[in-house]
Coordinates of C-alpha atoms and ligand atoms in Angstrom, one line a residue:
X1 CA -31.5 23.9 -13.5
X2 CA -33.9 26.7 -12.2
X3 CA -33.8 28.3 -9.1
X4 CA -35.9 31.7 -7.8
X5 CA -32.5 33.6 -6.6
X6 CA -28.6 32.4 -7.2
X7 CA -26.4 33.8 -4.9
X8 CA -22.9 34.2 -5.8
X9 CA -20.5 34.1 -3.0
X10 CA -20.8 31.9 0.7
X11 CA -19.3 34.7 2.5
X12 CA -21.5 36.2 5.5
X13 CA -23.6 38.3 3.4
X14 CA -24.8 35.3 0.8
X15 CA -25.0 32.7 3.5
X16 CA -27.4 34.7 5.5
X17 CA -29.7 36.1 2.6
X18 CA -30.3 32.7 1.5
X19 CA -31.6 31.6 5.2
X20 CA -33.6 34.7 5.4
X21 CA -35.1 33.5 2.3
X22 CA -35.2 30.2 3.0
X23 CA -37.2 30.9 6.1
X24 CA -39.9 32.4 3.6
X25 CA -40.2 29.9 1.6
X26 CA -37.9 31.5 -1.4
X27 CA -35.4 29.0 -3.1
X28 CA -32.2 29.6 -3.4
X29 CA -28.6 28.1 -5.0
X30 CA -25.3 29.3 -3.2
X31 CA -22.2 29.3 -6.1
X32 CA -18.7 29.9 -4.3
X33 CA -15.6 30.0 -5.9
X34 CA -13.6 28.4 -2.5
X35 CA -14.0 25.4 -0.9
X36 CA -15.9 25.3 2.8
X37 CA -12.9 25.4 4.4
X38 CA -11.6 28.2 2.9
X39 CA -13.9 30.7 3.6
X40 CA -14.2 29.3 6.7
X41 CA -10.4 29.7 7.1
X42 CA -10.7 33.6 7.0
X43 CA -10.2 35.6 10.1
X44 CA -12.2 38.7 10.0
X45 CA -14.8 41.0 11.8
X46 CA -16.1 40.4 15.5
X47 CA -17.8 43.1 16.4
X48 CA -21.8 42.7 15.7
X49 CA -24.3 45.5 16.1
X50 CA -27.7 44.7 17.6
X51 CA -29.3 44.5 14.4
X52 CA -27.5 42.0 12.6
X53 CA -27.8 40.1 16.0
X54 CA -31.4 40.9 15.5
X55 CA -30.9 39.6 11.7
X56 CA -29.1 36.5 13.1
X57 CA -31.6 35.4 15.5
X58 CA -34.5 36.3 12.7
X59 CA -32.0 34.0 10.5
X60 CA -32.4 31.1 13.3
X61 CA -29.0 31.3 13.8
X62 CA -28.2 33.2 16.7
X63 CA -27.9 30.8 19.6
X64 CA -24.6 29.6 19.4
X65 CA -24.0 33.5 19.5
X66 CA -25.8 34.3 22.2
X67 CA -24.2 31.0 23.9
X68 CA -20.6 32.0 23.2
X69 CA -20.3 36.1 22.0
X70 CA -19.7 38.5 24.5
X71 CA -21.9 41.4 24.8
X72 CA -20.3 45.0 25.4
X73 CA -21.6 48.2 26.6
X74 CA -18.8 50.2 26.5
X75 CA -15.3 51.1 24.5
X76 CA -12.4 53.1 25.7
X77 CA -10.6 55.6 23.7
X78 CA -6.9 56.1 25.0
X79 CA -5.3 59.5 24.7
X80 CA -3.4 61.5 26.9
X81 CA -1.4 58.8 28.6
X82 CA -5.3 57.7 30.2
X83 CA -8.5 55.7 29.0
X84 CA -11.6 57.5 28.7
X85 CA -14.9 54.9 28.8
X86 CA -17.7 55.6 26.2
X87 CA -21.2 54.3 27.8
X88 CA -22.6 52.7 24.7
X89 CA -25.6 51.4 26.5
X90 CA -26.2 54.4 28.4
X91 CA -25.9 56.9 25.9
X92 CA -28.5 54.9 23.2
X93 CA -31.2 53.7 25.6
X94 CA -29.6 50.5 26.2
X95 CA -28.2 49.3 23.1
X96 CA -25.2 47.3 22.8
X97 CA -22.7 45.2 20.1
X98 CA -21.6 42.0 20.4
X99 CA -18.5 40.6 20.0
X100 CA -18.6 37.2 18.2
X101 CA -16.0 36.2 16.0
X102 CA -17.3 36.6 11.4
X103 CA -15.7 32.9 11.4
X104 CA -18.2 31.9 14.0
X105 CA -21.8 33.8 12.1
X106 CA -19.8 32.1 8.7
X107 CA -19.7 28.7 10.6
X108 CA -23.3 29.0 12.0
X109 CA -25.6 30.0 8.8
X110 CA -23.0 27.3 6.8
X111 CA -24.1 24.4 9.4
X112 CA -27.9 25.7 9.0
X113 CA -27.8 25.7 5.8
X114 CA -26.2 22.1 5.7
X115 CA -29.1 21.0 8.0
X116 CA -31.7 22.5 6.3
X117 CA -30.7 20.3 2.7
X118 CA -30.1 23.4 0.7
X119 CA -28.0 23.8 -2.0
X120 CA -24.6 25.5 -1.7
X121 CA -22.0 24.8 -5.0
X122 CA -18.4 25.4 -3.8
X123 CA -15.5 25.3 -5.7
X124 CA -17.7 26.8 -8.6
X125 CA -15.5 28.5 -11.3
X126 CA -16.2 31.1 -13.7
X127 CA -19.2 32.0 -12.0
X128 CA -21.0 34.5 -14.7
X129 CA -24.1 36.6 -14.0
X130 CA -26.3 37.0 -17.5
X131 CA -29.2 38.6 -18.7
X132 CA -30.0 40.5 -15.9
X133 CA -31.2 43.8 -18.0
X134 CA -34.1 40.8 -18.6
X135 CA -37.0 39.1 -17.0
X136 CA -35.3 36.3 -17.7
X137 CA -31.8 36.5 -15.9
X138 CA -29.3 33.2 -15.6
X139 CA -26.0 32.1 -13.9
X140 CA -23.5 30.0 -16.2
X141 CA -20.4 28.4 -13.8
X142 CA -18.5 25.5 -14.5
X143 CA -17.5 22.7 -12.2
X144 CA -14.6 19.4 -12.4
X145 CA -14.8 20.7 -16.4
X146 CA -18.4 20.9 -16.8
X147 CA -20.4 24.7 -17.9
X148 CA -23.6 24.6 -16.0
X149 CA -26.8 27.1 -16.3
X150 CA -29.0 28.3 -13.5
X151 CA -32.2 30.3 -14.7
X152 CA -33.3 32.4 -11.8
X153 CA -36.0 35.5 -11.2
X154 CA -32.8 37.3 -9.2
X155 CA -29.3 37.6 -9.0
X156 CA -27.6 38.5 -5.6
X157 CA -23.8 39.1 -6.2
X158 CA -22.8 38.7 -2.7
X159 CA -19.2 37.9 -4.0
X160 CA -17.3 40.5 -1.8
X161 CA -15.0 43.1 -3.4
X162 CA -13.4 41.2 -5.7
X163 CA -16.0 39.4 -7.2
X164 CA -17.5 38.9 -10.6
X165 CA -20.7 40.6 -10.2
X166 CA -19.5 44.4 -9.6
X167 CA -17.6 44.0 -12.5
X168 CA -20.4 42.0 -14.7
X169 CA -22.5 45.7 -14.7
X170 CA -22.0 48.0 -17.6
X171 CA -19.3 50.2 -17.4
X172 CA -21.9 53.5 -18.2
X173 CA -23.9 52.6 -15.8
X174 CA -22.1 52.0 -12.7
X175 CA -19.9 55.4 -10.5
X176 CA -17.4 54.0 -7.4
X177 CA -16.1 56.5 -5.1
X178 CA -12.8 55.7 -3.4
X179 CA -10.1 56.5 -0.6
X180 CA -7.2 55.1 0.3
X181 CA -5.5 55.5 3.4
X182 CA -1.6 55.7 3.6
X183 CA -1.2 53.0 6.0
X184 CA -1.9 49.3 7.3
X185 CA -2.9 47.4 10.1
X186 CA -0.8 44.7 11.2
X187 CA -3.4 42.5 13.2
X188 CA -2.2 39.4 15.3
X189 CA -4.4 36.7 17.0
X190 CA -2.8 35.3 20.1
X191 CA -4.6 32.3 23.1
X192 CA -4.4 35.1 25.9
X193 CA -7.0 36.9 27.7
X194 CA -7.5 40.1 26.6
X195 CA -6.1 43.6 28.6
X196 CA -9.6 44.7 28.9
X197 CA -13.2 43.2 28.8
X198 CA -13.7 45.9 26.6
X199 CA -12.5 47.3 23.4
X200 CA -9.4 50.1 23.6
X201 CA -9.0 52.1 20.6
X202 CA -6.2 54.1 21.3
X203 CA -4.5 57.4 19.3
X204 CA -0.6 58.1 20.2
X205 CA 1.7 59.7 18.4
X206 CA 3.9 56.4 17.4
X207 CA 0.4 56.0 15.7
X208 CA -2.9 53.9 15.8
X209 CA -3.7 50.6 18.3
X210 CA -6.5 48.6 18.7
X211 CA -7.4 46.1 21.5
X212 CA -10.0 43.8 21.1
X213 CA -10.3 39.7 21.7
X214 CA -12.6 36.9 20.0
X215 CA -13.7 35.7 23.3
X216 CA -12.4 35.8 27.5
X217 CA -9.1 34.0 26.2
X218 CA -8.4 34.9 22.7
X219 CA -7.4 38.3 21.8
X220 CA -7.0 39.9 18.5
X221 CA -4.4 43.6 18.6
X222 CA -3.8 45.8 15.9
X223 CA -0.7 48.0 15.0
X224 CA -1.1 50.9 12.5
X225 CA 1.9 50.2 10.3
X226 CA 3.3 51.4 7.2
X227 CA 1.6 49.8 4.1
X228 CA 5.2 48.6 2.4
X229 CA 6.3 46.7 6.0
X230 CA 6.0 43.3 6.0
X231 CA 4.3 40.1 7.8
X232 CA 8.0 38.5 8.3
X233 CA 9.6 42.3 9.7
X234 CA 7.0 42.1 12.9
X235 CA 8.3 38.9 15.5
X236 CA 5.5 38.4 18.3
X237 CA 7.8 40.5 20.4
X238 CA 8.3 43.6 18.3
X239 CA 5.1 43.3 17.9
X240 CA 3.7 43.2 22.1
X241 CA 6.6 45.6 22.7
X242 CA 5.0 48.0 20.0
X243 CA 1.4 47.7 21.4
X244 CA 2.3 48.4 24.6
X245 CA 3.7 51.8 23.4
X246 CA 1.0 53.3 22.6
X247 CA -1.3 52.3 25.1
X248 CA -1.7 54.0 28.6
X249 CA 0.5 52.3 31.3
X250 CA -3.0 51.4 33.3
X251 CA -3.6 49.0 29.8
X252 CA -0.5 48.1 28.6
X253 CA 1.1 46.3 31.6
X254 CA -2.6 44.2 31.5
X255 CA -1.5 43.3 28.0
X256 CA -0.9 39.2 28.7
X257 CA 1.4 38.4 26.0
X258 CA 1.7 35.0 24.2
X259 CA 2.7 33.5 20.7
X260 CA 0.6 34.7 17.7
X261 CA -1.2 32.4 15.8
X262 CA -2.0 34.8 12.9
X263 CA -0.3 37.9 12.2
X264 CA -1.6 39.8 9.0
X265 CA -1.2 43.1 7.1
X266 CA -4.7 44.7 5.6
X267 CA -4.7 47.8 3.7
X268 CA -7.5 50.4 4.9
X269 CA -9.9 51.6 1.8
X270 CA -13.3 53.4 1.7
X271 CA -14.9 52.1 -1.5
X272 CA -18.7 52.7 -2.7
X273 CA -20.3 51.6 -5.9
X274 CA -23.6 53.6 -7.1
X275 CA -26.1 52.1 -7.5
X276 CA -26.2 48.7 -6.0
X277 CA -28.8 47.6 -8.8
X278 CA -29.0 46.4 -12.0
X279 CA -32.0 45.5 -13.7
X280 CA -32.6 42.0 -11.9
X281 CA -28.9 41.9 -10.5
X282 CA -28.4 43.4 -7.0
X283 CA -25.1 43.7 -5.1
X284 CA -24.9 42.9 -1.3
X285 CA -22.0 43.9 1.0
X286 CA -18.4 44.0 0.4
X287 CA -19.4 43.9 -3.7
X288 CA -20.7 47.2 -3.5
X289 CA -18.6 48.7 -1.0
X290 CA -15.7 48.8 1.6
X291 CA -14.9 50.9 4.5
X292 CA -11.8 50.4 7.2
X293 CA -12.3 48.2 9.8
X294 CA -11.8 51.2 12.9
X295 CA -15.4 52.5 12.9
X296 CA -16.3 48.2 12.6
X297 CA -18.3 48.3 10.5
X298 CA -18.2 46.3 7.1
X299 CA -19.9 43.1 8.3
X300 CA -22.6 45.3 9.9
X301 CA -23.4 47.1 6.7
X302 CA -23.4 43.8 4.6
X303 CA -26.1 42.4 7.0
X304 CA -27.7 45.9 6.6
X305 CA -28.0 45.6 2.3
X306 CA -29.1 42.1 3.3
X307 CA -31.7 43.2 5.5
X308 CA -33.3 45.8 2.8
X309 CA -32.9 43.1 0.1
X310 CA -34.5 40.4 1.6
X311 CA -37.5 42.7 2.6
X312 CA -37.6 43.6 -0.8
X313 CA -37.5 40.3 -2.0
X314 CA -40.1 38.8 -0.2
X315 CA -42.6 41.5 -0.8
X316 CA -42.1 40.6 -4.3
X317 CA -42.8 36.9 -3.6
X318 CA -45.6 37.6 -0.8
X319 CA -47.4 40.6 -2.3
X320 CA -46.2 40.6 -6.1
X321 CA -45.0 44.0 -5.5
X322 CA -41.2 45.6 -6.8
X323 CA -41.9 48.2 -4.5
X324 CA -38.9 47.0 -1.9
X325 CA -36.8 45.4 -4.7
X326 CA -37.4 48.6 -6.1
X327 CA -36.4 51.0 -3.2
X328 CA -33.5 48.6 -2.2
X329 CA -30.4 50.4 -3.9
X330 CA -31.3 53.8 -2.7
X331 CA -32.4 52.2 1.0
X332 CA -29.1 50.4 1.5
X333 CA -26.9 53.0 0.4
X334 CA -28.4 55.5 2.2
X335 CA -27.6 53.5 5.3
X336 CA -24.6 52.7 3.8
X337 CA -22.6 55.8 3.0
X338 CA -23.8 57.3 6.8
X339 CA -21.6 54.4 7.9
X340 CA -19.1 55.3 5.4
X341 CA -18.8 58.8 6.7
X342 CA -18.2 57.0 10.4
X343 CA -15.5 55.0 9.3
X344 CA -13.4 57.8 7.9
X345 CA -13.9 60.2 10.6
X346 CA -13.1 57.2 13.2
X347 CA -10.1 56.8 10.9
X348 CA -8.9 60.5 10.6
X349 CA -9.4 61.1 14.7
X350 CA -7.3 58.0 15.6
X351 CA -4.6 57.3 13.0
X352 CA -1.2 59.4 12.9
X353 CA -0.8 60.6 8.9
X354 CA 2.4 61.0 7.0
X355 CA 1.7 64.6 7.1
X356 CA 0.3 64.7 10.6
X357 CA 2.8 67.2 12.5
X358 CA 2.7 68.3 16.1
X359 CA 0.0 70.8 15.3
X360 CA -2.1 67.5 13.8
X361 CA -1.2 65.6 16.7
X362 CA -2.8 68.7 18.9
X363 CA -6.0 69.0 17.0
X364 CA -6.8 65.2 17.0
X365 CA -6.1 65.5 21.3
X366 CA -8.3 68.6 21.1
X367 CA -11.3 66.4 19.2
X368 CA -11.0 63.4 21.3
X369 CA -10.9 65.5 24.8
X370 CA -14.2 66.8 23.4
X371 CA -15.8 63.9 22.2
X372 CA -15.2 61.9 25.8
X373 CA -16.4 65.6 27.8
X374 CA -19.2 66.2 25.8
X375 CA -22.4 64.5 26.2
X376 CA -23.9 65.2 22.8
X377 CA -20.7 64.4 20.9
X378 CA -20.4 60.9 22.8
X379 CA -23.6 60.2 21.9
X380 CA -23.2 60.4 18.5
X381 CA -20.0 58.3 18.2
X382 CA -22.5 55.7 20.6
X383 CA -25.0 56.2 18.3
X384 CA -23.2 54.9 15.1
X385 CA -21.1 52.7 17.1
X386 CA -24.0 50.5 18.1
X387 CA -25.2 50.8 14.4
X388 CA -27.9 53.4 13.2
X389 CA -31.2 52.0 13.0
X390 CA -32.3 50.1 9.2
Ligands
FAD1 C1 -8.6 41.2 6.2 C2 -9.9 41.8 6.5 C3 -10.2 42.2 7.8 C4 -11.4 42.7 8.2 N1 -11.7 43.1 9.4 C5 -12.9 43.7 9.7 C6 -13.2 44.1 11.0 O1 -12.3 44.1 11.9 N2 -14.4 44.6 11.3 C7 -15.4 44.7 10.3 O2 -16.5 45.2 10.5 N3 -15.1 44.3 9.0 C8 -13.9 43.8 8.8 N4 -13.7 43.3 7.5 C9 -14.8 43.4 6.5 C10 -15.7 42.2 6.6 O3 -15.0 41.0 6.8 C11 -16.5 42.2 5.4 O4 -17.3 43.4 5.3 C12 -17.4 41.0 5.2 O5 -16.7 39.8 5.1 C13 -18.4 41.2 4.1 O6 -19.1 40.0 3.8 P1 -19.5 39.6 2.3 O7 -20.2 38.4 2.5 O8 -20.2 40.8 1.7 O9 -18.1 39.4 1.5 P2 -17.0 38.3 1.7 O10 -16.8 38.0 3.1 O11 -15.8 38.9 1.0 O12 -17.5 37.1 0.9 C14 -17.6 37.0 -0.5 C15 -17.6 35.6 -0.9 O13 -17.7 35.5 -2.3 C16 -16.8 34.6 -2.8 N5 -16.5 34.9 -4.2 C17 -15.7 35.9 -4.7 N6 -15.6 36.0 -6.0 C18 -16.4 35.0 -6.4 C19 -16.8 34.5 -7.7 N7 -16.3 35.1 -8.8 N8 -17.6 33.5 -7.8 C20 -18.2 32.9 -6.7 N9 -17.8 33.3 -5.4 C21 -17.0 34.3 -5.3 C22 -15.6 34.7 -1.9 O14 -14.8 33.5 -2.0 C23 -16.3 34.9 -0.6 O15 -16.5 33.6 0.1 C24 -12.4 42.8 7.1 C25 -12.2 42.4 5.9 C26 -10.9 41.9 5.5 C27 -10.7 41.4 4.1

């Protein structure tokens, strides 16, 4: 079998490559190591900047989106005992993010790519990326017992941090960076209207909280937690009682509180691999890097690489020219460790440490009561908030 680019992984970043790419005219073979359902199974981001809405719509994907998602100019930060509004829209010219759930933009390109007859292998094991330091690169996976080959001009190892293709490059050639954070978030989604149309990221000293919702009557809260508690140690009610806590009185008696239907633990890491190419091999999103989910920004920067790839990618099909495909590693991380740097610094202002001591406490209070009374330094968290431009 022959194909012009395999894509390893389904997830959001390999799904909507391959409809960019499909849209020009560029074939392409999906190999995921999960079934549909699955991936599909995964609750994740929800926060979209405009230009992976842009990306989405460009995709043909976006009106289900634009149907359902709810747009937001605004977040509040909570200090102080008070909420303090960030004007997103009125501090960029206008720009906005929009909240639509990753299971939703995973749901959407799937069914598109369903309709549109082209060819996604699920359940594809041992999924190996070959030969990419040739012209002549290939993808062996097997499936119900049988090894199959695809022979392909490009590899896109979309396969998410975990994956096979990071780990396929040579060892020499490949540097990763890395931070983690001494804590968790302990995230629940609950069928209750959320206690603001807008997202609350709040610092306290019992530590970090996070409202947000999936739409006007689904809502999705975060705890920071220790990283050894666990899942089964947090009932719905420590769990509302704790939220509450930490948010201003004004939000926490809007909190509506209801059973959980998901309640998780995720560790918070900031992760970059350099480069994000290798001869004909490129990696795409969470493969090549990771960043915590406060600054929201992980989906975003996968739809970024995706962005610069598929540019790059169909300049080389249009125009014969590896000038994109060329300038794509460098172009992506660029963008990507900018958003990097956001995410840590939204981390470091908002979370309590295991050293932070009053004095900490103080100098966090200190940056946030700048940040919301100074023009110029809201601007800049709206400026990366809404996403910086590709
Ligand atoms: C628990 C959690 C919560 C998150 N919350 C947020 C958030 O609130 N905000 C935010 O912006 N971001 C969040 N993220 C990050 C965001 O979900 C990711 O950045 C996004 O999913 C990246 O998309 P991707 O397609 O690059 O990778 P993934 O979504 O990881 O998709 C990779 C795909 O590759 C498949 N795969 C893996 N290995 C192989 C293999 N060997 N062969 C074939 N297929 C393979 C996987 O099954 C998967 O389907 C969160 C991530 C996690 C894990």
């Amino acid at each position: 079998m022959r194909t012009q680019v395999v894509i390893i992984g389904s997830g959001p970043s390999g799904l909507l490559l391959g409809q960019l790419l499909a849209n020009s005219g560029i074939d392409t073979v999906i190999l995921e190591r999960v079934d549909r359902d699955y991936v599909l199974g995964r609750v994740r981001a929800g926060v979209l900047e405009q230009g992976m809405v842009d990306l989405l719509d460009e995709a043909g994907c976006g009106a289900r989106m634009h149907a359902e998602g709810l747009p937001h100019d605004g977040i509040s930060l909570a200090f102080d005992s008070r909420l303090h509004r960030i004007d997103l829209a009125g501090l960029t010219g206008g720009k906005r993010v929009m909240v639509y759930g990753q299971t939703e933009v995973t749901h959407d390109l799937m069914d598109k790519r369903e309709a549109a007859g082209l060819t996604t292998v699920y359940d594809a094991k041992n999924v190996l990326p070959q030969g990419f330091d040739t012209d002549t690169p290939f993808v062996t996976y097997e499936k119900d017992g049988v090894t199959h080959r695809i022979g392909c001009d490009f590899i896109a190892g979309c396969d998410g941090f975990h994956g096979v293709s990071r780990k396929s490059a040579p060892a020499g050639a490949i540097k990763t960076y890395e931070r983690a954070y001494p804590f968790g978030w302990l995230g629940i989604l609950a069928e209750v209207p959320p206690a603001d149309h807008e997202l609350i990221y709040a610092n306290h000293p019992r530590g970090f909280a996070l409202c947000s919702m999936r739409s006007a009557h689904r809502s999705r809260y975060y705890v920071q937690c220790p990283l050894d508690d666990k899942v089964e140690d947090w009932s719905d009610d420590r769990f509302w009682d704790e939220l509450r806590r930490r948010l201003p009185p004004v939000a926490a008696e809007r909190v509506v509180t209801g059973a959980s239907f998901e309640k998780s633990i995720a560790p918070l890491r900031s992760f970059v691999a350099e480069p994000m190419r290798f001869g004909r091999m490129f990696l795409v999103g969470d493969a090549a890097h990771i960043v915590p989910p406060t600054g929201a920004k992980g989906l975003n920067l996968a739809a970024s690489d995706v962005r610069y790839l598929y540019w790059g990618l169909r300049e080389f099909y249009q125009e014969r020219s590896t000038a994109g495909v060329d300038a794509y590693s460098a172009r992506a991380l660029s963008r990507v460790w900018k958003a990097v740097r956001f995410s840590w610094w939204m981390t470091t202002m908002l979370h309590r440490f295991p050293d932070t001591d009053d004095f900490g406490q103080r100098i966090q209070e200190a940056e946030l009561d700048y940040l919301v009374h100074s023009e110029a330094a809201s601007a800049a968290l709206a400026e990366n908030y809404v996403g910086l431009p590709y």
